[in-house]
Amino acid sequence: MQFSAIHTSPPELPSIIIPLMQDDYLEGHLNDFTEGLGLDGYIPFKGKAKEVFPIFRGKTCYFLLGLGSKVGLVELKDAFSSLVRTQKNILSGQLGINTNRLHLSPKLLGEAIANGMILGQYTFEPYKTENKEVKSLERVWVQNEDIEALGEGLIRGKFAGETQCQMMDLMNAPANKMKPQHFADWAVQSARDHGYLVEVFDKKALEALKMHAVLSVAQGSASDPLLIVAQYAPADAQGDIPHIGLVGKGVTYDTGGLSIKTSNMHYMKSDMGGGVAVLGALELAAKWRLPIRLTAVVPAVENDVDARSTKPGDVIDSFSGKTIEVIDTDAEGRLVLADGLSFLTKEYHPDVLIDAATLTGNSVMALGYCAGALMSNDDELANQLQEAGQQVGERVWRMPIWEEYGLEMKSDIADIRNYSERPLAGSITAAKFIENFINEHPKWAHMDIAGVAFGNTEYGKQSKGGTAFGARLLVAYFEKLIQDKNYLLHS
Ligand code: BES
Ligand code: ZN
Ligand code: ZN
């Protein structure tokens, strides 16, 4: 989809979208509009969020698009995404959007429009051989007085939307088409396309590094484990820029191992939502050329059942040197995160450490599908992440990590165990486990995104789908950090 920022829309466009807020000016706007077109009669349009009212006039169809009364990036994006999805049969390939009636920042407008329209057109159909949806939107002309700021926003939104679609593709691909190698190949290609570095460590390298926890999870799988390490720094970095370390759970399929799952196993093709989120954030930061340094570590593994699988009760080693009693092989995410976090802190010394993972069913029990669970040892970092999430519609909600919860993870025969044997406060005890592997990093946050990375989506009618949760949140956090610390933005 191509976007152009213009002062006046080209003549004869078959579709024109007019976004309108539900406010005191709506009636006046509607009167001007009907008079301008020479229409008479009442238009029953209220401006409610996502409301669409098409008016055919000559060769053009005007779509009044409701935004609701409180409008920000999220509401705008959602309205445009919904419009594209619900009106796909009548919207023309070339269309115009007239934003002159909105008193909103043109940069924000541009970002939300491009982002929403790209997401609205998302489908996942590579394995369909018939009845594929035709994607018809080609060119969008957006009209505003400040075309420079609008154009900047449109590029931001387009870049974000394209990264998010790739993330959803990774999540939606079935496990027989998305093994650790495919995931790593995607990262290598993304790095090539967008100017950052990716290194992939194979099983031999992981053995040499003593990544025993990662290896133990992959032990029962026909696919070897891989460790993806991605690094981004802007080419024209000046002065002291913050270095953020990211770790994402990249379990391309989670059977549960010998503690095998008894229901909904098919959803576990998307157990790499954390890995996808951190790599998506890296890709987007690289595309937006943010003045920030990022290092992301993603262990890509399959948790499968085999005679060689780790058994419940086994004691394994880890990169950190700590021994772990594996009570439940289905608590595998924390094992791969443990090695990822100790490796990252030991080798790369980031200023801030953030991990993301589809880690526990308990986080879904606690917060449902509305927010991810956030746990942190630093109030400032927790607040920044929470605010960033709120700003972009990817909410996280903080949970405590008091010492008492950690007592549950003590093992009789090893340094620590991977499950408390009690299904209570499961996201918190998981976080307490992980905390043992951060090398006492003072600024660490853990995001359990099990309920939000994969859920009911607008494009999925029969089943759950990937949501691309996390990348936009992380990038919003990076921008906050850049602004707060007065780092200069280069473009
Ligand atoms: N991948 C799952 C968590 C999950 C659950 C993700 C639902 C998405 C939706 C994770 O590896 C897991 O199985 N966790 C167990 C941990 C338990 C055995 C301590 C869980 O939450 O039940
Ligand atoms: Zn599991
Ligand atoms: Zn899992």
Coordinates of C-alpha atoms and ligand atoms in Angstrom, one line a residue:
M1 CA 0.0 0.0 0.0
Q2 CA 1.4 3.4 -1.0
F3 CA 0.6 6.5 1.0
S4 CA 0.9 10.1 -0.2
A5 CA 0.5 13.3 1.9
I6 CA -1.2 16.0 -0.2
H7 CA -2.8 19.5 0.2
T8 CA -5.8 18.7 -2.1
S9 CA -6.9 15.3 -3.2
P10 CA -6.7 14.4 -6.8
P11 CA -10.0 14.6 -8.7
E12 CA -12.2 11.7 -9.5
L13 CA -11.2 9.4 -6.7
P14 CA -13.9 6.7 -6.4
S15 CA -13.6 6.5 -2.6
I16 CA -13.1 9.4 -0.2
I17 CA -13.0 8.8 3.6
I18 CA -14.0 11.5 5.9
P19 CA -13.1 10.8 9.5
L20 CA -15.2 12.7 12.1
M21 CA -15.2 12.9 15.8
Q22 CA -18.3 12.6 18.0
D23 CA -18.2 16.1 19.3
D24 CA -20.0 19.4 19.2
Y25 CA -18.7 20.3 15.8
L26 CA -20.1 17.1 14.2
E27 CA -23.4 18.6 13.2
G28 CA -21.7 21.6 11.6
H29 CA -19.4 19.4 9.6
L30 CA -22.3 17.3 8.4
N31 CA -24.2 20.4 7.3
D32 CA -21.2 21.7 5.4
F33 CA -20.6 18.3 3.8
T34 CA -24.2 17.9 2.6
E35 CA -24.4 21.4 1.3
G36 CA -21.1 21.0 -0.5
L37 CA -22.5 18.0 -2.3
G38 CA -25.9 19.5 -2.9
L39 CA -27.6 16.8 -0.8
D40 CA -30.6 17.5 1.3
G41 CA -32.0 15.4 4.1
Y42 CA -30.8 14.2 7.5
I43 CA -27.7 11.9 7.8
P44 CA -28.1 9.5 10.6
F45 CA -24.4 9.5 11.5
K46 CA -23.4 9.9 15.1
G47 CA -19.6 9.7 14.8
K48 CA -19.4 6.7 17.1
A49 CA -16.1 4.8 17.2
K50 CA -15.8 2.7 14.0
E51 CA -19.2 3.8 12.7
V52 CA -19.2 3.9 8.9
F53 CA -21.8 5.7 6.7
P54 CA -21.2 5.4 2.9
I55 CA -22.8 8.0 0.7
F56 CA -22.7 7.5 -3.1
R57 CA -22.6 10.6 -5.2
G58 CA -21.8 10.6 -8.9
K59 CA -18.7 8.4 -9.4
T60 CA -17.6 8.8 -5.8
C61 CA -18.5 7.0 -2.6
Y62 CA -17.9 9.1 0.5
F63 CA -17.3 7.1 3.7
L64 CA -18.1 9.0 6.9
L65 CA -15.9 7.3 9.5
G66 CA -16.7 7.7 13.2
L67 CA -13.9 8.1 15.6
G68 CA -15.8 8.5 18.9
S69 CA -15.3 11.3 21.4
K70 CA -11.9 10.6 22.8
V71 CA -9.4 10.2 20.0
G72 CA -5.8 9.3 20.1
L73 CA -3.4 7.0 18.2
V74 CA -5.2 3.8 19.2
E75 CA -8.8 4.9 18.5
L76 CA -7.8 6.3 15.1
K77 CA -5.8 3.2 14.1
D78 CA -8.6 0.9 15.2
A79 CA -11.2 3.0 13.2
F80 CA -9.2 2.8 10.0
S81 CA -8.4 -0.8 10.5
S82 CA -12.0 -1.6 11.0
L83 CA -13.1 0.5 8.0
V84 CA -10.7 -1.4 5.7
R85 CA -11.9 -4.8 7.0
T86 CA -15.6 -4.1 6.9
Q87 CA -15.8 -2.1 3.6
K88 CA -13.3 -4.2 1.6
N89 CA -15.8 -5.1 -1.0
I90 CA -16.7 -1.5 -1.9
L91 CA -13.5 0.5 -1.2
S92 CA -11.6 1.3 -4.4
G93 CA -7.9 0.6 -5.0
Q94 CA -7.1 4.3 -5.1
L95 CA -8.7 6.3 -2.4
G96 CA -8.6 9.6 -0.6
I97 CA -8.8 10.6 3.0
N98 CA -9.8 14.1 4.0
T99 CA -8.5 14.9 7.5
N100 CA -9.1 18.7 7.4
R101 CA -12.0 18.5 9.8
L102 CA -9.8 16.9 12.6
H103 CA -7.7 19.0 14.9
L104 CA -5.2 16.4 15.7
S105 CA -1.5 16.2 15.3
P106 CA -0.8 15.5 11.7
K107 CA 2.1 13.2 12.5
L108 CA -0.1 11.1 14.8
L109 CA -2.9 11.1 12.2
G110 CA -0.5 9.8 9.5
E111 CA 0.9 7.1 11.7
A112 CA -2.5 5.9 12.8
I113 CA -4.0 5.9 9.3
A114 CA -1.2 4.0 7.6
N115 CA -0.8 1.6 10.5
G116 CA -4.6 0.9 10.8
M117 CA -5.1 0.5 7.1
I118 CA -2.2 -2.0 6.7
L119 CA -3.4 -4.0 9.8
G120 CA -7.0 -3.9 8.5
Q121 CA -5.9 -5.6 5.3
Y122 CA -4.0 -8.4 7.1
T123 CA -5.0 -12.0 6.2
F124 CA -3.0 -15.2 6.7
E125 CA -3.7 -17.4 3.7
P126 CA -0.4 -18.9 2.4
Y127 CA -1.8 -22.4 2.8
K128 CA -5.1 -21.8 1.1
T129 CA -5.3 -23.0 -2.5
E130 CA -8.7 -21.4 -3.2
N131 CA -10.9 -18.6 -2.2
K132 CA -8.1 -16.3 -1.2
E133 CA -9.0 -12.7 -0.4
V134 CA -8.1 -10.1 -3.0
K135 CA -6.2 -7.2 -1.5
S136 CA -7.2 -4.3 -3.5
L137 CA -5.9 -1.2 -1.7
E138 CA -3.0 0.2 -3.7
R139 CA -2.7 3.9 -3.2
V140 CA -4.0 6.2 -0.4
W141 CA -4.0 10.0 -0.8
V142 CA -4.2 11.7 2.6
Q143 CA -5.2 15.3 2.6
N144 CA -4.0 17.7 5.4
E145 CA -2.6 21.2 5.7
D146 CA 0.8 20.1 7.2
I147 CA 1.9 17.5 4.6
E148 CA 5.4 17.3 6.0
A149 CA 4.4 16.1 9.5
L150 CA 1.6 14.0 8.0
G151 CA 4.1 12.4 5.6
E152 CA 6.4 11.6 8.4
G153 CA 3.6 9.9 10.3
L154 CA 2.5 8.0 7.3
I155 CA 6.0 6.5 6.9
R156 CA 6.1 5.6 10.6
G157 CA 2.7 3.9 10.5
K158 CA 3.5 2.0 7.3
F159 CA 6.8 0.7 8.7
A160 CA 5.2 -0.3 11.9
G161 CA 2.3 -2.0 10.1
E162 CA 4.6 -4.0 7.8
T163 CA 6.6 -5.2 10.7
Q164 CA 3.5 -6.1 12.6
C165 CA 2.2 -8.1 9.7
Q166 CA 5.4 -10.1 9.5
M167 CA 5.1 -10.7 13.2
M168 CA 1.6 -12.1 12.8
D169 CA 2.8 -14.3 9.9
L170 CA 5.5 -15.8 12.2
M171 CA 2.9 -16.4 14.9
N172 CA 0.3 -17.8 12.6
A173 CA 2.5 -20.2 10.7
P174 CA 2.0 -23.8 11.8
A175 CA 4.9 -25.5 13.6
N176 CA 5.7 -27.8 10.7
K177 CA 6.4 -24.7 8.6
M178 CA 7.9 -22.6 11.4
K179 CA 10.7 -24.5 13.1
P180 CA 13.6 -22.8 14.9
Q181 CA 15.6 -22.7 11.6
H182 CA 12.8 -20.8 9.8
F183 CA 12.5 -18.3 12.7
A184 CA 16.2 -17.7 12.6
D185 CA 16.2 -17.4 8.8
W186 CA 13.5 -14.7 9.1
A187 CA 15.7 -12.8 11.6
V188 CA 18.8 -13.0 9.3
Q189 CA 16.7 -11.7 6.3
S190 CA 15.2 -8.9 8.4
A191 CA 18.6 -7.8 9.6
R192 CA 19.9 -7.8 5.9
D193 CA 16.9 -5.8 4.8
H194 CA 16.9 -3.2 7.6
G195 CA 20.5 -2.7 8.5
Y196 CA 21.1 -4.5 11.8
L197 CA 23.2 -7.5 12.8
V198 CA 22.1 -11.1 13.4
E199 CA 24.2 -14.0 14.5
V200 CA 22.7 -17.5 14.9
F201 CA 24.4 -20.0 17.3
D202 CA 23.7 -23.6 16.3
K203 CA 23.5 -26.6 18.7
K204 CA 27.3 -27.2 18.7
A205 CA 27.9 -23.5 19.6
L206 CA 25.2 -23.8 22.3
E207 CA 27.0 -26.8 23.7
A208 CA 30.3 -24.9 23.7
L209 CA 28.6 -22.0 25.5
K210 CA 27.2 -24.4 28.0
M211 CA 23.6 -23.3 27.4
H212 CA 22.3 -26.4 29.2
A213 CA 18.9 -25.1 30.0
V214 CA 18.2 -24.3 26.3
L215 CA 19.6 -27.6 25.2
S216 CA 17.5 -29.5 27.8
V217 CA 14.3 -28.1 26.5
A218 CA 15.2 -29.0 22.9
Q219 CA 16.5 -32.5 23.8
G220 CA 13.3 -34.3 22.8
S221 CA 12.9 -32.5 19.5
A222 CA 13.8 -33.5 16.0
S223 CA 14.8 -29.9 15.4
D224 CA 18.0 -28.6 16.8
P225 CA 17.9 -25.5 19.1
L226 CA 19.3 -22.2 17.9
L227 CA 20.1 -19.0 19.6
I228 CA 19.4 -15.8 17.7
V229 CA 21.4 -12.8 18.8
A230 CA 20.4 -9.5 17.1
Q231 CA 22.1 -6.2 17.5
Y232 CA 21.1 -2.7 16.4
A233 CA 22.9 0.6 16.8
P234 CA 22.2 3.7 14.6
A235 CA 25.0 4.3 12.1
D236 CA 25.2 8.0 13.1
A237 CA 25.0 7.5 16.8
Q238 CA 26.4 10.5 18.7
G239 CA 27.4 10.5 22.3
D240 CA 26.1 8.3 25.0
I241 CA 23.1 6.3 23.9
P242 CA 21.2 3.9 26.1
H243 CA 21.7 0.2 25.6
I244 CA 18.6 -2.0 26.1
G245 CA 19.0 -5.8 26.4
L246 CA 16.0 -7.8 25.2
V247 CA 15.3 -11.5 25.7
G248 CA 12.3 -13.3 24.1
K249 CA 11.0 -16.8 24.5
G250 CA 11.2 -18.4 21.0
V251 CA 9.4 -21.8 21.6
T252 CA 8.2 -22.6 18.1
Y253 CA 6.1 -25.4 19.5
D254 CA 5.3 -26.4 23.0
T255 CA 3.8 -29.9 23.5
G256 CA 4.6 -29.6 27.2
G257 CA 7.2 -32.3 26.8
L258 CA 6.7 -35.4 28.9
S259 CA 4.4 -33.3 31.1
I260 CA 2.3 -33.3 28.0
K261 CA -0.5 -30.7 27.4
T262 CA -3.9 -32.2 27.5
S263 CA -5.9 -29.4 25.8
N264 CA -5.5 -26.6 23.3
M265 CA -2.1 -27.8 22.2
H266 CA -2.7 -26.5 18.7
Y267 CA -2.4 -22.9 20.0
M268 CA 1.2 -23.7 21.0
K269 CA 2.4 -23.1 17.5
S270 CA 2.5 -19.5 18.7
D271 CA 4.7 -20.0 21.8
M272 CA 7.4 -17.7 20.4
G273 CA 5.4 -14.5 20.9
G274 CA 8.1 -13.0 23.2
G275 CA 10.8 -13.7 20.6
V276 CA 8.7 -12.3 17.9
A277 CA 8.0 -9.2 20.0
V278 CA 11.6 -8.4 20.7
L279 CA 12.8 -9.1 17.1
G280 CA 9.9 -7.1 15.8
A281 CA 10.9 -4.2 18.1
L282 CA 14.5 -4.4 16.8
E283 CA 13.3 -4.4 13.2
L284 CA 11.0 -1.4 13.8
A285 CA 13.7 0.5 15.8
A286 CA 16.1 -0.1 12.9
K287 CA 13.5 1.1 10.3
W288 CA 12.7 4.2 12.4
R289 CA 16.5 4.7 12.9
L290 CA 16.0 5.4 16.6
P291 CA 19.1 6.6 18.5
I292 CA 19.3 3.7 20.8
R293 CA 21.4 0.6 21.1
L294 CA 19.6 -2.8 21.3
T295 CA 20.8 -6.3 21.8
A296 CA 18.1 -9.1 21.6
V297 CA 18.6 -12.7 22.5
V298 CA 16.0 -15.3 21.4
P299 CA 16.5 -19.0 22.1
A300 CA 14.5 -20.8 19.3
V301 CA 13.5 -24.3 20.3
E302 CA 10.8 -26.9 20.1
N303 CA 9.5 -28.6 23.3
D304 CA 8.7 -32.1 22.2
V305 CA 8.1 -35.6 23.4
D306 CA 10.7 -38.3 22.9
A307 CA 12.7 -41.0 24.7
R308 CA 15.5 -38.4 24.9
S309 CA 13.2 -35.7 26.4
T310 CA 14.1 -34.2 29.7
K311 CA 12.0 -36.0 32.4
P312 CA 10.1 -34.4 35.2
G313 CA 12.4 -34.8 38.2
D314 CA 15.6 -34.4 36.2
V315 CA 18.2 -32.0 37.4
I316 CA 19.8 -29.9 34.6
D317 CA 22.7 -27.4 34.4
S318 CA 22.4 -23.9 33.1
F319 CA 24.6 -21.2 31.5
S320 CA 24.7 -19.4 34.8
G321 CA 26.2 -22.5 36.6
K322 CA 23.0 -22.9 38.7
T323 CA 21.4 -26.3 38.8
I324 CA 17.6 -26.6 38.1
E325 CA 15.3 -29.4 39.2
V326 CA 12.7 -29.7 36.3
I327 CA 9.5 -30.5 38.1
D328 CA 7.4 -29.9 35.1
T329 CA 8.7 -30.0 31.5
D330 CA 5.8 -27.8 30.4
A331 CA 7.4 -24.9 32.4
E332 CA 10.0 -24.8 29.6
G333 CA 9.8 -21.0 28.7
R334 CA 11.5 -20.0 32.0
L335 CA 14.3 -22.4 31.3
V336 CA 15.2 -20.9 27.9
L337 CA 14.7 -17.4 29.3
A338 CA 17.1 -18.2 32.2
D339 CA 20.0 -19.0 29.8
G340 CA 19.1 -16.1 27.5
L341 CA 19.1 -13.6 30.4
S342 CA 22.3 -14.8 32.0
F343 CA 24.1 -14.9 28.6
L344 CA 22.9 -11.4 27.7
T345 CA 23.9 -9.8 31.0
K346 CA 27.2 -11.6 31.1
E347 CA 28.3 -10.9 27.5
Y348 CA 26.6 -7.6 26.7
H349 CA 26.1 -5.6 29.9
P350 CA 22.9 -3.7 28.9
D351 CA 21.7 -0.7 30.9
V352 CA 18.2 -2.0 30.9
L353 CA 17.1 -5.6 30.7
I354 CA 13.6 -6.6 29.4
D355 CA 12.3 -10.0 28.6
A356 CA 9.0 -11.0 27.0
A357 CA 7.4 -14.5 26.9
T358 CA 4.1 -16.3 26.4
L359 CA 5.0 -17.8 29.8
T360 CA 2.0 -18.8 31.9
G361 CA -1.6 -19.7 31.6
N362 CA -1.9 -18.1 35.1
S363 CA -1.3 -14.6 33.6
V364 CA -4.3 -15.2 31.4
M365 CA -6.3 -16.3 34.4
A366 CA -5.4 -13.1 36.2
L367 CA -5.7 -10.5 33.5
G368 CA -7.6 -12.2 30.7
Y369 CA -6.9 -11.0 27.2
C370 CA -6.8 -7.3 28.1
A371 CA -3.3 -6.9 29.3
G372 CA 0.0 -8.7 29.7
A373 CA 1.5 -9.2 33.2
L374 CA 4.4 -6.9 34.0
M375 CA 6.9 -7.6 36.8
S376 CA 9.9 -5.5 37.5
N377 CA 12.5 -4.7 40.2
D378 CA 12.5 -1.0 39.1
D379 CA 9.6 1.3 39.6
E380 CA 10.7 3.8 36.9
L381 CA 11.1 1.1 34.3
A382 CA 7.7 -0.5 35.2
N383 CA 6.0 2.9 34.9
Q384 CA 7.6 3.7 31.6
L385 CA 6.6 0.3 30.1
Q386 CA 3.1 0.6 31.5
E387 CA 2.7 4.2 30.0
A388 CA 4.2 3.1 26.7
G389 CA 1.7 0.2 26.5
Q390 CA -1.2 2.4 27.3
Q391 CA -0.2 4.9 24.6
V392 CA -0.1 2.4 21.8
G393 CA -2.9 0.1 23.0
E394 CA -0.7 -2.8 24.2
R395 CA -1.4 -2.7 27.9
V396 CA 0.6 -4.3 30.6
W397 CA -0.3 -4.4 34.3
R398 CA 2.1 -4.7 37.1
M399 CA 2.2 -7.6 39.6
P400 CA 4.4 -7.8 42.7
I401 CA 7.5 -9.9 43.0
W402 CA 7.8 -10.0 46.8
E403 CA 10.4 -12.3 48.3
E404 CA 7.8 -14.7 49.8
Y405 CA 6.9 -15.9 46.3
G406 CA 10.5 -16.9 45.7
L407 CA 10.5 -19.3 48.6
E408 CA 8.1 -21.6 46.6
M409 CA 10.8 -22.2 44.0
K410 CA 13.4 -23.7 46.4
S411 CA 14.4 -27.2 45.5
D412 CA 15.4 -30.0 47.9
I413 CA 18.1 -31.4 45.6
A414 CA 19.1 -28.5 43.2
D415 CA 19.7 -24.8 43.4
I416 CA 16.2 -24.0 42.3
R417 CA 13.2 -25.8 40.8
N418 CA 11.1 -24.7 37.8
Y419 CA 7.7 -25.2 39.3
S420 CA 6.3 -24.6 42.8
E421 CA 3.9 -27.6 42.5
R422 CA 1.1 -25.3 43.4
P423 CA -1.0 -23.6 40.7
L424 CA -1.0 -20.3 42.7
A425 CA 0.3 -17.0 41.6
G426 CA 1.9 -18.8 38.7
S427 CA 3.1 -15.8 36.7
I428 CA 4.8 -14.4 39.8
T429 CA 6.5 -17.6 40.8
A430 CA 7.7 -17.9 37.2
A431 CA 9.1 -14.3 37.4
K432 CA 10.8 -15.2 40.7
F433 CA 12.5 -18.2 39.0
I434 CA 13.7 -16.0 36.2
E435 CA 15.0 -13.3 38.6
N436 CA 17.6 -15.9 39.7
F437 CA 19.3 -15.6 36.3
I438 CA 19.5 -11.9 35.7
N439 CA 22.9 -11.5 37.4
E440 CA 21.3 -9.1 39.9
H441 CA 20.6 -6.6 37.1
P442 CA 19.1 -3.5 38.8
K443 CA 16.8 -2.5 36.0
W444 CA 14.9 -5.6 34.8
A445 CA 11.3 -6.1 33.6
H446 CA 9.6 -9.2 32.7
M447 CA 6.4 -9.3 30.5
D448 CA 4.2 -12.4 30.5
I449 CA 2.2 -12.0 27.3
A450 CA 0.5 -15.4 27.1
G451 CA -2.9 -13.8 27.0
V452 CA -2.3 -11.0 24.5
A453 CA 0.2 -12.3 22.0
F454 CA -2.3 -14.7 20.5
G455 CA -6.0 -14.2 20.8
N456 CA -9.2 -13.3 19.1
T457 CA -8.3 -11.1 16.2
E458 CA -10.4 -9.2 13.6
Y459 CA -9.0 -11.3 10.7
G460 CA -9.5 -14.7 12.5
K461 CA -13.1 -15.9 12.3
Q462 CA -12.6 -19.6 13.3
S463 CA -9.7 -19.5 15.7
K464 CA -7.2 -17.4 17.6
G465 CA -4.4 -15.6 15.8
G466 CA -1.2 -13.6 16.4
T467 CA -1.7 -10.0 17.5
A468 CA 1.9 -8.6 17.1
F469 CA 1.7 -7.6 20.7
G470 CA 4.9 -6.1 22.2
A471 CA 7.0 -4.6 19.4
R472 CA 5.1 -1.3 19.3
L473 CA 5.0 -1.2 23.1
L474 CA 8.8 -1.7 23.3
V475 CA 9.5 0.9 20.6
A476 CA 7.2 3.4 22.4
Y477 CA 9.2 2.8 25.5
F478 CA 12.5 3.4 23.6
E479 CA 11.1 6.7 22.3
K480 CA 10.1 7.7 25.8
L481 CA 13.6 6.9 27.0
I482 CA 15.2 8.9 24.2
Q483 CA 12.9 11.9 25.0
D484 CA 13.3 11.7 28.7
K485 CA 17.1 11.6 28.5
N486 CA 17.1 14.3 25.8
Y487 CA 18.9 12.2 23.3
L488 CA 18.9 13.7 19.9
L489 CA 16.8 12.2 17.2
H490 CA 18.5 11.7 13.8
S491 CA 16.7 10.8 10.6
Ligands
BES1 N1 3.4 -21.8 26.7 C1 2.8 -22.1 27.9 C2 2.0 -20.9 28.5 C3 0.8 -20.5 27.7 C4 -0.4 -20.8 28.1 C5 1.0 -19.7 26.6 C6 -1.5 -20.4 27.4 C7 -0.2 -19.2 25.9 C8 -1.4 -19.6 26.3 C9 3.9 -22.4 29.0 O1 5.1 -23.0 28.5 C10 3.3 -23.4 29.9 O2 2.9 -24.4 29.5 N2 3.2 -22.9 31.2 C11 2.6 -23.7 32.2 C12 3.5 -23.6 33.4 C13 3.2 -24.6 34.5 C14 3.5 -26.0 34.1 C15 4.0 -24.2 35.7 C16 1.2 -23.2 32.5 O3 1.0 -22.0 32.5 O4 0.3 -24.0 32.7
ZN2 ZN 5.0 -25.1 28.4
ZN3 ZN 5.5 -22.6 26.5

